[in-house]
């Protein structure tokens, strides 16, 4: 058996960081809802962390979209996003790729798309609970629609996450552990296959991209030096 580096370190860090952000954002908004009337400003306290996790998730997703173009072999969208023919072959047992399989790829795209939609729409949320719970673009012409989207897509996100976790459990029952490779980066294979670049140079490149994403999100969120606030309508 050959040990093959499938998931580079930037992809692994993205994955687990996004898990933390999603769980954190979900728990914080629920805590805010429950504790809103208990102690003064307690709901605001939890909402401030919900906003923080949202900004972090937006940064991570932006990074992943870029890394999907220039990252390691198995992290690139061109490697795992396949057409119906590959899905059919996979279901027939004729196609066994390392990394994301064709069905898993659909799940990845759906999760990235919905989490991205949640993060972006959160920038437009206008809430009467407290100023801190309002996005930097609240009050713009798109605010009402995107606020509604942000609040109404939660059940679909929960469903997708449950399907994702269920798939991991099913594969584990089939003696295929998908969690360990996302921790170590390596998979065992009885065939020779492409290896993801995961050198120090690659990781530094990823760090530069990530820092650029942080700067961009910092800017569009309106948290800028000088106390000025962005307006989405200014970009249009």
Short mmCIF file of C-alpha atoms in Angstrom, two decimals:
data_model
loop_
_atom_site.label_atom_id
_atom_site.label_comp_id
_atom_site.label_asym_id
_atom_site.label_seq_id
_atom_site.Cartn_x
_atom_site.Cartn_y
_atom_site.Cartn_z
CA UNK A 1 0.00 0.00 0.00
CA UNK A 2 1.21 3.48 -0.85
CA UNK A 3 0.76 6.45 1.46
CA UNK A 4 -0.42 9.36 -0.67
CA UNK A 5 -0.73 12.96 0.45
CA UNK A 6 -4.26 13.84 -0.60
CA UNK A 7 -5.23 16.79 1.59
CA UNK A 8 -2.66 19.54 1.94
CA UNK A 9 -2.37 21.38 5.25
CA UNK A 10 -4.23 24.52 4.08
CA UNK A 11 -7.23 22.41 3.03
CA UNK A 12 -7.26 20.55 6.33
CA UNK A 13 -7.02 23.74 8.36
CA UNK A 14 -9.82 25.24 6.28
CA UNK A 15 -12.05 22.23 6.86
CA UNK A 16 -11.76 22.08 10.63
CA UNK A 17 -11.79 25.86 11.03
CA UNK A 18 -15.04 26.03 9.07
CA UNK A 19 -16.51 23.32 11.30
CA UNK A 20 -15.66 25.44 14.35
CA UNK A 21 -17.12 28.57 12.75
CA UNK A 22 -20.37 26.90 11.70
CA UNK A 23 -20.93 25.24 15.08
CA UNK A 24 -19.92 28.42 16.88
CA UNK A 25 -22.20 30.68 14.83
CA UNK A 26 -25.15 28.29 15.21
CA UNK A 27 -24.72 27.89 18.98
CA UNK A 28 -24.22 31.61 19.56
CA UNK A 29 -27.37 32.68 17.72
CA UNK A 30 -29.39 30.06 19.62
CA UNK A 31 -27.90 31.15 22.95
CA UNK A 32 -28.73 34.77 22.04
CA UNK A 33 -32.33 33.82 21.33
CA UNK A 34 -32.70 31.91 24.60
CA UNK A 35 -30.90 34.37 26.89
CA UNK A 36 -32.14 37.61 25.37
CA UNK A 37 -34.52 38.37 28.25
CA UNK A 38 -32.45 36.92 31.09
CA UNK A 39 -29.69 39.43 31.73
CA UNK A 40 -29.24 42.85 30.15
CA UNK A 41 -27.04 42.69 27.04
CA UNK A 42 -26.50 38.92 27.36
CA UNK A 43 -28.22 38.35 24.02
CA UNK A 44 -26.04 41.05 22.47
CA UNK A 45 -22.97 39.30 23.89
CA UNK A 46 -23.81 36.05 22.09
CA UNK A 47 -24.81 37.86 18.90
CA UNK A 48 -21.44 39.61 18.79
CA UNK A 49 -19.75 36.21 18.70
CA UNK A 50 -22.22 35.02 16.06
CA UNK A 51 -21.12 37.95 13.91
CA UNK A 52 -17.46 37.17 14.60
CA UNK A 53 -17.86 33.54 13.52
CA UNK A 54 -19.73 34.74 10.43
CA UNK A 55 -16.84 36.97 9.36
CA UNK A 56 -14.41 34.12 9.97
CA UNK A 57 -16.55 31.76 7.87
CA UNK A 58 -16.71 34.30 5.05
CA UNK A 59 -12.92 34.61 5.11
CA UNK A 60 -12.48 30.84 5.06
CA UNK A 61 -14.91 30.30 2.19
CA UNK A 62 -13.30 33.03 0.15
CA UNK A 63 -9.94 31.36 0.74
CA UNK A 64 -11.32 27.95 -0.26
CA UNK A 65 -12.72 29.31 -3.52
CA UNK A 66 -9.29 30.65 -4.43
CA UNK A 67 -7.51 27.54 -3.16
CA UNK A 68 -9.85 25.45 -5.28
CA UNK A 69 -8.19 27.04 -8.30
CA UNK A 70 -4.53 27.07 -7.24
CA UNK A 71 -4.24 24.61 -4.34
CA UNK A 72 -3.12 21.01 -4.07
CA UNK A 73 -4.18 18.49 -6.71
CA UNK A 74 -7.12 16.99 -4.79
CA UNK A 75 -8.24 20.37 -3.47
CA UNK A 76 -8.75 21.81 -6.94
CA UNK A 77 -12.29 21.94 -8.25
CA UNK A 78 -11.17 20.60 -11.62
CA UNK A 79 -10.02 17.41 -9.90
CA UNK A 80 -13.23 16.40 -8.15
CA UNK A 81 -16.09 18.20 -9.90
CA UNK A 82 -17.20 15.73 -12.55
CA UNK A 83 -20.16 15.30 -14.86
CA UNK A 84 -23.05 12.78 -14.74
CA UNK A 85 -20.97 10.13 -16.53
CA UNK A 86 -18.50 9.96 -13.65
CA UNK A 87 -21.31 9.83 -11.10
CA UNK A 88 -22.83 6.87 -12.95
CA UNK A 89 -19.47 5.11 -13.12
CA UNK A 90 -18.93 5.73 -9.41
CA UNK A 91 -22.33 4.28 -8.52
CA UNK A 92 -21.52 1.22 -10.65
CA UNK A 93 -18.23 0.76 -8.81
CA UNK A 94 -16.14 1.52 -11.90
CA UNK A 95 -14.60 4.76 -10.65
CA UNK A 96 -12.75 5.04 -7.33
CA UNK A 97 -10.99 8.40 -7.05
CA UNK A 98 -8.89 9.46 -4.11
CA UNK A 99 -10.16 12.59 -2.43
CA UNK A 100 -13.76 13.61 -3.02
CA UNK A 101 -15.85 11.16 -5.02
CA UNK A 102 -18.39 12.57 -7.53
CA UNK A 103 -21.26 12.41 -5.03
CA UNK A 104 -19.12 13.89 -2.29
CA UNK A 105 -18.20 16.68 -4.68
CA UNK A 106 -21.88 17.61 -5.00
CA UNK A 107 -22.09 17.81 -1.22
CA UNK A 108 -18.97 19.97 -1.04
CA UNK A 109 -20.29 22.41 -3.64
CA UNK A 110 -23.70 22.57 -1.97
CA UNK A 111 -22.18 23.22 1.46
CA UNK A 112 -19.73 25.83 0.18
CA UNK A 113 -22.51 27.52 -1.76
CA UNK A 114 -24.97 27.64 1.11
CA UNK A 115 -22.41 28.56 3.77
CA UNK A 116 -21.15 31.25 1.43
CA UNK A 117 -24.69 32.51 0.89
CA UNK A 118 -25.24 32.61 4.64
CA UNK A 119 -22.00 34.49 5.25
CA UNK A 120 -22.62 37.04 2.48
CA UNK A 121 -26.31 37.54 3.29
CA UNK A 122 -25.32 38.08 6.93
CA UNK A 123 -23.58 41.27 5.83
CA UNK A 124 -27.00 42.67 4.92
CA UNK A 125 -28.97 41.51 7.97
CA UNK A 126 -30.91 44.23 9.73
CA UNK A 127 -32.05 43.27 13.22
CA UNK A 128 -33.89 45.27 15.85
CA UNK A 129 -32.30 43.34 18.72
CA UNK A 130 -29.09 45.37 18.73
CA UNK A 131 -26.79 47.26 16.44
CA UNK A 132 -24.13 44.57 16.79
CA UNK A 133 -26.46 42.02 15.16
CA UNK A 134 -26.85 44.14 12.03
CA UNK A 135 -24.52 43.61 9.09
CA UNK A 136 -22.38 46.43 7.68
CA UNK A 137 -24.66 46.69 4.63
CA UNK A 138 -27.93 46.69 6.60
CA UNK A 139 -30.36 49.25 5.27
CA UNK A 140 -29.20 49.02 1.67
CA UNK A 141 -31.59 48.25 -1.17
CA UNK A 142 -30.76 44.53 -0.95
CA UNK A 143 -31.03 44.27 2.83
CA UNK A 144 -34.62 43.06 3.18
CA UNK A 145 -34.33 40.23 0.67
CA UNK A 146 -30.93 39.01 1.86
CA UNK A 147 -31.94 39.27 5.52
CA UNK A 148 -34.88 36.99 4.74
CA UNK A 149 -32.58 34.54 2.94
CA UNK A 150 -30.13 34.56 5.85
CA UNK A 151 -32.84 33.66 8.34
CA UNK A 152 -34.80 31.17 6.21
CA UNK A 153 -32.03 28.89 4.90
CA UNK A 154 -31.06 27.54 8.32
CA UNK A 155 -33.17 24.33 8.02
CA UNK A 156 -31.59 23.52 4.65
CA UNK A 157 -28.11 24.03 6.06
CA UNK A 158 -28.86 21.76 9.01
CA UNK A 159 -30.18 19.13 6.59
CA UNK A 160 -27.05 19.29 4.42
CA UNK A 161 -24.76 19.05 7.44
CA UNK A 162 -26.70 16.02 8.71
CA UNK A 163 -26.44 14.35 5.28
CA UNK A 164 -22.71 15.08 5.25
CA UNK A 165 -22.21 13.54 8.70
CA UNK A 166 -24.43 10.57 7.80
CA UNK A 167 -22.32 9.91 4.70
CA UNK A 168 -19.17 9.88 6.85
CA UNK A 169 -20.78 7.36 9.20
CA UNK A 170 -21.92 5.15 6.31
CA UNK A 171 -18.43 5.11 4.81
CA UNK A 172 -17.00 4.29 8.23
CA UNK A 173 -19.33 1.29 8.44
CA UNK A 174 -17.90 0.25 5.07
CA UNK A 175 -14.41 0.38 6.62
CA UNK A 176 -13.49 3.61 4.86
CA UNK A 177 -12.47 6.31 7.32
CA UNK A 178 -12.87 9.79 5.84
CA UNK A 179 -12.03 11.67 9.04
CA UNK A 180 -8.45 10.49 9.63
CA UNK A 181 -7.19 11.58 6.17
CA UNK A 182 -8.66 15.03 6.80
CA UNK A 183 -6.50 15.14 9.94
CA UNK A 184 -3.27 13.57 8.70
CA UNK A 185 -3.64 14.48 5.03
CA UNK A 186 -2.71 10.97 3.87
CA UNK A 187 -4.62 8.07 2.34
CA UNK A 188 -3.49 4.52 1.69
CA UNK A 189 -3.86 3.23 -1.85
CA UNK A 190 -2.79 0.09 -3.68
CA UNK A 191 -2.13 2.10 -6.83
CA UNK A 192 0.12 4.95 -7.80
CA UNK A 193 -1.71 8.26 -7.93
CA UNK A 194 -1.11 11.98 -8.06
CA UNK A 195 0.16 13.59 -4.87
CA UNK A 196 -0.94 16.98 -3.57
CA UNK A 197 1.87 19.48 -3.16
CA UNK A 198 2.19 20.27 0.54
CA UNK A 199 5.62 21.82 0.85
CA UNK A 200 6.64 24.80 2.97
CA UNK A 201 6.50 26.94 -0.15
CA UNK A 202 2.93 25.81 -0.84
CA UNK A 203 1.88 26.53 2.72
CA UNK A 204 3.42 30.01 2.66
CA UNK A 205 1.59 30.68 -0.60
CA UNK A 206 -1.66 29.62 1.08
CA UNK A 207 -0.89 31.88 4.04
CA UNK A 208 -0.45 34.87 1.75
CA UNK A 209 -3.80 34.13 0.09
CA UNK A 210 -5.46 33.74 3.47
CA UNK A 211 -4.06 37.05 4.74
CA UNK A 212 -5.35 38.73 1.58
CA UNK A 213 -8.79 37.25 2.28
CA UNK A 214 -8.68 38.57 5.84
CA UNK A 215 -7.85 42.06 4.58
CA UNK A 216 -10.66 41.94 2.02
CA UNK A 217 -13.28 40.78 4.54
CA UNK A 218 -11.99 43.35 7.03
CA UNK A 219 -12.56 46.03 4.42
CA UNK A 220 -15.99 45.01 3.12
CA UNK A 221 -17.26 44.41 6.65
CA UNK A 222 -16.86 48.11 7.34
CA UNK A 223 -14.40 47.55 10.20
CA UNK A 224 -11.86 49.98 8.84
CA UNK A 225 -9.36 52.37 10.35
CA UNK A 226 -10.81 55.82 10.69
CA UNK A 227 -14.23 54.52 11.72
CA UNK A 228 -15.80 54.78 8.27
CA UNK A 229 -18.35 52.25 7.15
CA UNK A 230 -18.70 50.63 3.74
CA UNK A 231 -21.90 50.90 1.77
CA UNK A 232 -22.77 48.10 -0.63
CA UNK A 233 -24.54 50.57 -2.89
CA UNK A 234 -21.18 52.31 -3.34
CA UNK A 235 -19.92 49.19 -5.12
CA UNK A 236 -22.82 49.15 -7.57
#
